[in-house]
CSV table of C-alpha atoms in Angstrom, one decimal:
chain,number,residue,atom,x,y,z
J,291,PHE,CA,9.7,39.2,5.5
J,292,GLY,CA,13.1,41.5,7.4
J,293,ASP,CA,16.5,41.0,5.4
J,294,SER,CA,15.3,37.6,4.1
J,295,LEU,CA,15.9,37.9,-0.4
J,296,ARG,CA,13.0,39.1,-2.8
J,297,TYR,CA,12.8,36.3,-4.6
J,298,ILE,CA,12.8,33.2,-3.2
J,299,SER,CA,9.1,32.2,-1.8
J,300,THR,CA,9.1,33.5,2.5
J,301,LEU,CA,6.0,32.7,3.0
J,302,ARG,CA,4.0,30.9,5.5
J,303,THR,CA,1.9,28.4,4.9
J,304,PRO,CA,-1.3,27.2,7.2
J,305,GLY,CA,-0.2,24.0,9.1
J,306,TYR,CA,-2.3,20.8,9.2
J,307,ASP,CA,-4.6,19.6,11.8
J,308,PHE,CA,-6.4,16.9,10.7
J,309,THR,CA,-6.8,13.4,12.1
J,310,ASP,CA,-7.5,9.4,11.1
J,311,LEU,CA,-9.6,7.5,12.9
J,312,ALA,CA,-10.7,4.0,12.1
J,313,ILE,CA,-13.3,1.6,14.4
J,314,GLU,CA,-14.0,-1.5,13.8
J,315,LYS,CA,-16.8,-4.8,14.9
J,316,TRP,CA,-16.1,-8.8,14.2
J,317,PHE,CA,-19.2,-10.6,14.5
J,318,LYS,CA,-18.9,-14.2,14.9
J,319,ILE,CA,-21.7,-16.3,12.5
J,320,SER,CA,-20.7,-19.9,12.7
J,321,GLU,CA,-17.7,-21.5,14.3
J,322,SER,CA,-15.7,-20.9,11.3
J,323,VAL,CA,-16.9,-17.8,9.7
J,324,ARG,CA,-16.9,-13.9,10.9
J,325,ALA,CA,-17.2,-10.5,9.8
J,326,GLN,CA,-15.4,-8.1,10.8
J,327,PHE,CA,-17.3,-4.4,10.4
J,328,ARG,CA,-14.9,-1.4,9.6
J,329,SER,CA,-15.3,2.7,9.4
J,330,GLU,CA,-12.3,4.5,8.9
J,331,MET,CA,-12.3,8.5,8.4
J,332,TYR,CA,-10.0,11.2,7.3
J,333,ASN,CA,-10.1,14.2,8.6
J,334,ALA,CA,-12.2,13.5,11.1
J,335,PHE,CA,-12.9,16.9,12.5
J,336,ASN,CA,-13.2,18.3,9.8
J,337,HIS,CA,-10.4,20.6,10.1
J,338,PRO,CA,-9.9,22.6,7.2
J,339,ILE,CA,-6.8,22.4,4.6
J,340,PHE,CA,-5.8,25.6,2.9
J,341,GLY,CA,-3.1,25.9,-0.2
J,342,SER,CA,0.1,28.2,0.1
J,343,PRO,CA,-0.3,31.7,-0.7
J,344,PHE,CA,0.2,33.4,-3.9
J,345,GLY,CA,3.5,34.5,-3.8
J,346,THR,CA,4.6,36.6,-6.8
J,347,VAL,CA,5.9,39.3,-5.6
J,348,GLY,CA,4.5,42.8,-7.2
J,349,GLU,CA,0.8,41.1,-7.4
J,350,SER,CA,-2.7,42.2,-6.4
J,351,ASN,CA,-3.0,39.2,-5.5
J,352,MET,CA,0.1,38.2,-3.5
J,353,GLY,CA,-0.8,36.7,0.1
J,354,VAL,CA,-4.2,35.6,-1.0
J,355,ILE,CA,-4.8,32.0,-0.5
J,356,SER,CA,-7.3,31.1,-3.0
J,357,TYR,CA,-8.1,27.5,-2.2
J,358,ALA,CA,-8.8,24.8,-0.1
J,359,ASP,CA,-8.0,20.9,0.2
J,360,ILE,CA,-10.4,17.7,0.4
J,361,SER,CA,-12.5,18.1,3.4
J,362,ARG,CA,-13.3,14.9,5.7
J,363,GLN,CA,-14.1,11.8,4.2
J,364,VAL,CA,-16.0,8.4,5.4
J,365,GLN,CA,-15.7,5.0,4.2
J,366,PHE,CA,-16.9,1.9,5.4
J,367,ALA,CA,-16.3,-1.7,4.9
J,368,LEU,CA,-17.8,-5.1,5.8
J,369,LYS,CA,-15.5,-7.9,5.3
J,370,VAL,CA,-16.6,-12.3,5.3
J,371,TYR,CA,-13.9,-14.2,6.8
J,372,TRP,CA,-14.1,-18.5,6.4
């Protein structure tokens, strides 16, 4: 990049674009007992999260992104309160 130093990592990395989402529903079982059902999604819209590009100057794979992090994760929970 122009006049940047040769051995300092000045490569740009892809940005993060992800949304976390949680939905919950409460159920009344009796007067003193209730339950909560919850669903949580991390990276709900499943946008890829790419790693940093390889940055060694002079190597054949300089600037290559060789991996992506974990995609969407979903978890469910059921709690009973009494």
